[in-house]
Tab-separated table of C-alpha atoms and ligand atoms in Angstrom:
chain	number	residue	atom	x	y	z
A	1	MET	CA	8.702	21.214	-2.520
A	2	ARG	CA	8.485	17.536	-2.501
A	3	GLU	CA	9.279	15.541	-5.532
A	4	LYS	CA	6.271	13.762	-7.415
A	5	LEU	CA	6.802	10.086	-7.925
A	6	ILE	CA	3.497	9.423	-9.403
A	7	GLU	CA	0.874	11.478	-10.871
A	8	PHE	CA	-2.738	10.686	-12.126
A	9	ARG	CA	-4.108	13.424	-14.059
A	10	ASN	CA	-8.025	13.158	-14.923
A	11	VAL	CA	-7.649	9.270	-15.112
A	12	SER	CA	-10.864	7.581	-16.135
A	13	PHE	CA	-10.968	3.996	-16.520
A	14	ARG	CA	-13.528	1.012	-17.470
A	15	TYR	CA	-12.878	-2.694	-18.096
A	16	ASP	CA	-15.491	-2.809	-20.925
A	17	GLU	CA	-16.108	-0.299	-23.815
A	18	GLU	CA	-19.919	-0.869	-22.909
A	19	GLY	CA	-19.540	-1.112	-19.048
A	20	PRO	CA	-19.536	1.259	-16.370
A	21	TRP	CA	-16.683	3.664	-15.594
A	22	VAL	CA	-14.670	2.210	-12.671
A	23	LEU	CA	-12.679	5.239	-12.055
A	24	LYS	CA	-13.975	8.772	-12.792
A	25	ASN	CA	-11.601	11.711	-13.429
A	26	CYS	CA	-9.228	10.871	-10.989
A	27	SER	CA	-6.420	13.364	-10.186
A	28	PHE	CA	-3.786	12.933	-7.299
A	29	SER	CA	-0.103	12.845	-6.918
A	30	ILE	CA	2.172	10.804	-4.791
A	31	TYR	CA	5.453	12.061	-3.547
A	32	LYS	CA	8.997	10.201	-3.404
A	33	ASN	CA	9.505	8.367	0.129
A	34	GLU	CA	6.044	8.965	1.092
A	35	TRP	CA	3.885	6.454	2.895
A	36	LEU	CA	0.404	6.724	1.368
A	37	ALA	CA	-2.579	4.605	2.208
A	38	ILE	CA	-5.549	4.202	-0.116
A	39	ILE	CA	-8.639	3.126	1.416
A	40	GLY	CA	-12.353	2.739	0.179
A	41	HIS	CA	-15.281	0.334	0.036
A	42	ASN	CA	-15.229	-2.914	-1.822
A	43	GLY	CA	-15.394	-2.099	-5.576
A	44	SER	CA	-14.307	1.604	-4.854
A	45	GLY	CA	-11.386	1.127	-7.741
A	46	LYS	CA	-8.282	0.663	-5.377
A	47	SER	CA	-6.719	-2.338	-7.285
A	48	THR	CA	-7.708	-0.912	-10.503
A	49	ILE	CA	-5.471	2.265	-9.311
A	50	ALA	CA	-2.754	-0.023	-8.298
A	51	LYS	CA	-2.937	-2.027	-11.743
A	52	LEU	CA	-2.743	1.244	-13.783
A	53	MET	CA	0.373	2.376	-11.497
A	54	ASN	CA	2.237	-0.695	-12.754
A	55	GLY	CA	1.212	-0.832	-16.384
A	56	LEU	CA	-1.058	-3.669	-16.089
A	57	LEU	CA	-3.818	-1.550	-17.316
A	58	PHE	CA	-3.950	1.801	-19.293
A	59	PRO	CA	-6.641	4.564	-18.934
A	60	GLN	CA	-8.961	5.308	-21.575
A	61	GLU	CA	-8.963	8.894	-20.581
A	62	GLY	CA	-6.244	11.111	-18.842
A	63	GLU	CA	-2.727	10.557	-17.940
A	64	ILE	CA	-0.366	8.705	-15.712
A	65	ILE	CA	3.197	10.109	-15.171
A	66	ILE	CA	5.699	8.007	-13.265
A	67	ASN	CA	8.983	9.508	-12.475
A	68	GLY	CA	8.755	11.848	-15.287
A	69	LYS	CA	7.487	9.555	-17.707
A	70	LEU	CA	4.062	9.050	-19.204
A	71	VAL	CA	2.779	5.389	-18.618
A	72	ASN	CA	1.953	3.860	-22.081
A	73	GLU	CA	3.048	0.597	-24.224
A	74	GLU	CA	6.501	1.815	-24.804
A	75	THR	CA	7.385	2.957	-21.236
A	76	VAL	CA	5.860	0.101	-19.280
A	77	TRP	CA	8.908	-2.059	-18.909
A	78	ASP	CA	10.799	1.031	-17.440
A	79	VAL	CA	7.824	1.844	-15.360
A	80	ARG	CA	8.018	-1.664	-13.836
A	81	LYS	CA	11.536	-1.221	-12.787
A	82	GLU	CA	10.259	1.830	-10.683
A	83	VAL	CA	7.028	0.303	-9.418
A	84	GLY	CA	6.900	-3.053	-7.245
A	85	MET	CA	3.705	-4.668	-6.376
A	86	VAL	CA	2.492	-7.252	-4.139
A	87	PHE	CA	-0.957	-8.596	-3.956
A	88	GLN	CA	-3.202	-10.270	-1.512
A	89	ASN	CA	-2.703	-13.998	-2.320
A	90	PRO	CA	0.870	-14.844	-2.832
A	91	ASP	CA	0.204	-18.325	-4.341
A	92	ASN	CA	-1.034	-16.433	-7.588
A	93	GLN	CA	2.397	-14.740	-7.879
A	94	PHE	CA	4.706	-17.659	-7.505
A	95	VAL	CA	6.269	-18.983	-10.616
A	96	GLY	CA	9.620	-20.522	-9.490
A	97	THR	CA	10.167	-23.895	-8.211
A	98	THR	CA	12.554	-22.588	-5.477
A	99	VAL	CA	12.401	-19.392	-3.294
A	100	GLN	CA	15.748	-18.211	-5.164
A	101	ASP	CA	14.054	-18.572	-8.443
A	102	ASP	CA	11.213	-16.861	-7.449
A	103	VAL	CA	12.946	-13.775	-6.251
A	104	ALA	CA	14.889	-14.007	-9.636
A	105	PHE	CA	11.800	-13.888	-11.923
A	106	GLY	CA	11.050	-10.227	-11.884
A	107	MET	CA	14.810	-9.483	-12.513
A	108	GLU	CA	14.989	-11.801	-15.252
A	109	ASN	CA	11.877	-10.198	-16.889
A	110	ARG	CA	13.435	-6.933	-16.497
A	111	GLY	CA	16.596	-8.066	-18.052
A	112	PHE	CA	19.149	-8.055	-15.218
A	113	PRO	CA	22.616	-9.156	-15.629
A	114	ARG	CA	23.213	-12.530	-13.978
A	115	GLU	CA	25.936	-11.194	-11.442
A	116	LYS	CA	23.666	-8.496	-10.121
A	117	MET	CA	20.580	-10.937	-9.907
A	118	ILE	CA	22.743	-13.326	-7.596
A	119	GLU	CA	23.726	-10.342	-5.513
A	120	ARG	CA	20.160	-9.084	-5.073
A	121	ILE	CA	18.854	-12.438	-4.274
A	122	ASP	CA	20.993	-12.662	-1.449
A	123	SER	CA	20.310	-8.830	-0.271
A	124	SER	CA	16.600	-8.977	-0.647
A	125	LEU	CA	16.076	-12.340	0.995
A	126	LYS	CA	18.154	-11.092	3.906
A	127	ALA	CA	16.050	-7.866	4.099
A	128	VAL	CA	12.874	-9.763	4.549
A	129	GLN	CA	14.813	-12.386	6.841
A	130	MET	CA	14.236	-15.358	4.613
A	131	GLU	CA	17.959	-16.094	3.465
A	132	ASP	CA	17.628	-19.490	5.054
A	133	TYR	CA	14.806	-20.546	2.655
A	134	ARG	CA	16.712	-20.031	-0.660
A	135	LEU	CA	16.284	-23.592	-1.838
A	136	THR	CA	12.834	-24.181	-0.378
A	137	GLU	CA	9.763	-24.902	-2.575
A	138	PRO	CA	7.518	-21.790	-2.038
A	139	HIS	CA	4.337	-24.229	-1.579
A	140	ARG	CA	6.185	-25.332	1.674
A	141	LEU	CA	6.197	-21.792	3.080
A	142	SER	CA	3.597	-20.377	5.642
A	143	GLY	CA	1.327	-17.413	4.258
A	144	GLY	CA	3.745	-14.682	6.116
A	145	GLN	CA	6.736	-16.278	4.730
A	146	LYS	CA	5.148	-16.348	1.221
A	147	GLN	CA	4.408	-12.854	1.534
A	148	ARG	CA	8.157	-11.812	2.545
A	149	VAL	CA	9.365	-13.704	-0.581
A	150	ALA	CA	6.979	-11.823	-2.785
A	151	ILE	CA	8.342	-8.547	-1.162
A	152	ALA	CA	11.885	-9.815	-1.668
A	153	GLY	CA	11.192	-10.312	-5.330
A	154	VAL	CA	10.138	-6.790	-5.511
A	155	LEU	CA	12.838	-5.317	-3.585
A	156	ALA	CA	15.240	-7.171	-5.867
A	157	ILE	CA	14.226	-4.841	-8.615
A	158	SER	CA	15.084	-1.902	-6.466
A	159	PRO	CA	11.961	-0.019	-7.203
A	160	GLU	CA	11.204	3.750	-6.259
A	161	VAL	CA	7.984	2.679	-4.666
A	162	ILE	CA	6.301	-0.563	-3.392
A	163	ILE	CA	2.645	-1.082	-3.590
A	164	LEU	CA	0.846	-3.458	-1.149
A	165	ASP	CA	-2.598	-4.245	-2.238
A	166	GLU	CA	-4.243	-5.973	0.536
A	167	ALA	CA	-0.997	-7.869	0.838
A	168	THR	CA	-1.331	-8.677	4.532
A	169	ALA	CA	-4.985	-9.200	4.583
A	170	MET	CA	-4.679	-13.091	4.898
A	171	LEU	CA	-2.262	-13.048	7.773
A	172	ASP	CA	-2.933	-13.055	11.376
A	173	PRO	CA	-2.605	-9.835	13.336
A	174	ARG	CA	1.134	-10.843	14.467
A	175	GLY	CA	2.237	-11.725	11.015
A	176	ARG	CA	0.662	-8.420	9.652
A	177	HIS	CA	2.570	-6.494	12.068
A	178	GLN	CA	5.825	-8.267	11.214
A	179	ILE	CA	5.401	-7.780	7.498
A	180	LEU	CA	4.649	-3.976	7.987
A	181	LYS	CA	7.710	-3.717	10.128
A	182	THR	CA	9.915	-5.296	7.581
A	183	VAL	CA	8.435	-3.260	4.841
A	184	THR	CA	8.868	0.041	6.805
A	185	GLU	CA	12.483	-0.711	7.848
A	186	VAL	CA	13.343	-1.409	3.986
A	187	LYS	CA	11.206	1.862	2.976
A	188	ASP	CA	13.273	3.947	5.398
A	189	GLU	CA	16.949	2.150	4.715
A	190	HIS	CA	16.418	2.430	0.883
A	191	HIS	CA	14.218	5.596	0.767
A	192	LEU	CA	11.291	4.009	-0.961
A	193	GLY	CA	7.787	5.345	-1.530
A	194	LEU	CA	5.151	2.767	0.103
A	195	ILE	CA	1.570	2.815	-1.026
A	196	THR	CA	-0.508	0.355	1.035
A	197	ILE	CA	-4.068	-0.325	-0.028
A	198	THR	CA	-5.867	-1.565	3.044
A	199	HIS	CA	-8.679	-2.372	5.029
A	200	ASP	CA	-6.570	-2.663	8.001
A	201	LEU	CA	-7.094	0.674	9.903
A	202	GLN	CA	-3.951	0.341	11.814
A	203	GLU	CA	-1.957	0.495	8.544
A	204	VAL	CA	-4.059	3.689	7.700
A	205	VAL	CA	-3.343	5.373	11.121
A	206	GLN	CA	0.589	4.937	10.567
A	207	ALA	CA	0.526	6.299	7.144
A	208	GLU	CA	1.625	9.838	6.482
A	209	ARG	CA	-1.159	10.603	3.862
A	210	VAL	CA	-4.340	8.679	2.916
A	211	ILE	CA	-6.455	8.902	-0.215
A	212	VAL	CA	-10.051	7.721	0.266
A	213	MET	CA	-11.687	6.445	-2.761
A	214	ASN	CA	-15.531	6.154	-3.239
A	215	ALA	CA	-17.335	4.787	-6.273
A	216	GLY	CA	-14.461	5.363	-8.553
A	217	GLU	CA	-13.801	8.913	-7.379
A	218	VAL	CA	-11.172	10.440	-5.133
A	219	TRP	CA	-13.408	11.434	-1.969
A	220	LYS	CA	-10.673	12.838	0.040
A	221	GLU	CA	-6.852	13.201	0.362
A	222	ALA	CA	-5.833	14.305	3.869
A	223	SER	CA	-3.654	12.946	6.825
A	224	PRO	CA	-5.207	10.104	8.788
A	225	ARG	CA	-5.961	12.308	11.640
A	226	GLU	CA	-8.212	14.593	9.347
A	227	ILE	CA	-9.776	11.799	7.850
A	228	PHE	CA	-10.848	9.803	10.897
A	229	ALA	CA	-12.215	13.059	12.406
A	230	GLU	CA	-15.066	12.656	9.842
A	231	LYS	CA	-16.721	9.955	11.516
A	232	GLU	CA	-20.269	10.001	10.171
A	233	GLN	CA	-19.213	10.653	6.509
A	234	LEU	CA	-16.647	7.990	6.724
A	235	GLN	CA	-19.474	5.631	7.770
A	236	HIS	CA	-21.758	6.942	5.339
A	237	ILE	CA	-19.487	5.870	2.356
A	238	GLY	CA	-19.029	2.562	4.187
A	239	LEU	CA	-15.818	2.673	6.101
A	240	ASP	CA	-15.149	2.264	9.818
A	241	LEU	CA	-13.065	4.030	12.227
A	242	PRO	CA	-10.116	2.729	14.065
A	243	PHE	CA	-10.834	1.274	17.472
A	244	VAL	CA	-9.284	4.104	19.266
A	245	ALA	CA	-10.769	6.836	17.278
A	246	LEU	CA	-14.122	5.195	17.858
A	247	LEU	CA	-13.782	4.937	21.565
A	248	ALA	CA	-12.411	8.633	21.671
A	249	SER	CA	-15.641	9.816	19.708
A	250	GLU	CA	-18.037	7.740	22.231
A	251	LEU	CA	-16.092	9.496	25.277
A	252	LYS	CA	-16.708	12.741	23.760
A	253	GLU	CA	-20.237	12.233	23.580
A	254	LEU	CA	-20.284	11.273	27.175
A	255	ASP	CA	-18.884	14.837	27.605
A	256	VAL	CA	-15.358	13.479	28.630
A	257	GLN	CA	-13.179	16.565	27.452
A	258	LEU	CA	-10.295	14.996	25.305
A	259	THR	CA	-7.749	17.489	24.459
A	260	HIS	CA	-7.094	16.140	20.787
A	261	ASP	CA	-8.373	13.588	18.587
A	262	PRO	CA	-6.255	10.664	19.913
A	263	MET	CA	-5.056	8.019	17.056
A	264	ASN	CA	-3.464	5.178	18.848
A	265	HIS	CA	-3.457	3.853	22.513
A	266	ASP	CA	-0.615	6.086	23.739
A	267	GLU	CA	-2.333	9.484	22.799
A	268	LEU	CA	-5.523	8.213	24.222
A	269	LEU	CA	-3.846	7.250	27.497
A	270	GLU	CA	-1.985	10.685	27.616
A	271	ASP	CA	-5.400	12.469	27.152
A	272	LEU	CA	-7.254	10.325	29.726
A	273	TRP	CA	-4.089	11.141	32.306
A	274	THR	CA	-4.170	14.963	31.707
A	275	LEU	CA	-7.899	14.950	32.301
A	276	HIS	CA	-7.351	12.584	35.417
A	277	SER	CA	-4.763	15.151	36.816
A	278	LYS	CA	-7.002	18.104	36.288
A	279	MET	CA	-9.668	16.435	38.334
B	301	ATP	N1	-11.200	-7.703	-14.704
B	301	ATP	C1	-12.537	-6.850	-14.284
B	301	ATP	N2	-13.436	-6.771	-15.297
B	301	ATP	C2	-14.564	-6.227	-15.164
B	301	ATP	N3	-14.766	-5.418	-14.130
B	301	ATP	C3	-13.860	-5.490	-13.236
B	301	ATP	C4	-12.702	-6.280	-13.270
B	301	ATP	N4	-12.120	-5.949	-12.057
B	301	ATP	C5	-12.517	-5.183	-11.349
B	301	ATP	N5	-13.820	-4.885	-12.001
B	301	ATP	C6	-14.787	-3.980	-11.321
B	301	ATP	O1	-14.329	-2.684	-11.179
B	301	ATP	C7	-14.705	-2.164	-10.020
B	301	ATP	C8	-13.649	-1.578	-9.193
B	301	ATP	O2	-12.766	-2.880	-8.728
B	301	ATP	P1	-11.438	-2.861	-8.011
B	301	ATP	O3	-10.887	-4.182	-7.945
B	301	ATP	O4	-10.668	-1.890	-8.435
B	301	ATP	O5	-12.064	-2.407	-6.440
B	301	ATP	P2	-11.493	-2.348	-5.125
B	301	ATP	O6	-11.544	-1.003	-4.471
B	301	ATP	O7	-9.973	-2.877	-5.097
B	301	ATP	O8	-12.028	-3.432	-4.339
B	301	ATP	P3	-11.872	-4.439	-3.205
B	301	ATP	O9	-11.911	-3.697	-1.829
B	301	ATP	O10	-13.129	-5.354	-3.120
B	301	ATP	O11	-10.623	-4.999	-3.454
B	301	ATP	C9	-15.532	-3.073	-9.312
B	301	ATP	O12	-16.955	-2.575	-9.597
B	301	ATP	C10	-15.321	-4.427	-10.035
B	301	ATP	O13	-16.345	-5.304	-10.084
B	302	MG	MG1	-9.000	-4.675	-4.439
């Protein structure tokens, strides 16, 4: 049995007492060390889920359990030691005048002792290859470098899970690839859980499991392959297929007999070669 890290039990949330329910009776579990992607149309409730996981918001109905603790006002600071979050726009998350101040901020907030802070600033900046920028002012950094520093700040608190809420959305494909590579390396090395909230379908394809949100409800929970097999339904709820899956589905319509549903270029190539060698 895999160990549960985060559990949503019948969670409903709205921003206003009078307003619409933004999350409706959502139940799901996230396990230790797994990479879970959350996708869904704009406004489907993804960022709200992220904020609930970090105790930035609390549900009106239902319960959220993180590492065995019920999330509420009393446990919120414990919870924040276990859940690190990086948002889309790094500029909104910078508070320090130098990179190292900034990395220290999350630790200061959580009452880390000074020696530990110094040690962690070093190791987390190294992990994201930003150790040469310790004294740089954050506004002098590129977008990708800013996100690296934001990730270092999260790593420094040594969480159980890192949530990236569209954290690579503002980067070019190369920057996106690099950040993801850094994060997955750190994930493997420190046995962290990773939750990526994303429009980037490549990130979804690489994840182990996917939760698809639709209008505040959990629409589906499955592997990327199972999710992308439901082409029409995905499009119906406002989502696209990754390029390779789309191409494969068009080929199938042309009666090209692919052996399975390829998810990446290598799998597609392999299928096409197999076909070719049978001709
Ligand atoms: N602070 C707020 N006050 C009131 N309503 C809000 C607030 N933040 C979000 N909402 C509403 O809650 C719903 C869910 O928003 P949320 O940001 O969780 O969606 P999302 O899936 O992250 O969307 P996106 O893909 O655009 O980031 C939307 O209808 C949004 O307008
Ligand atoms: Mg969002």
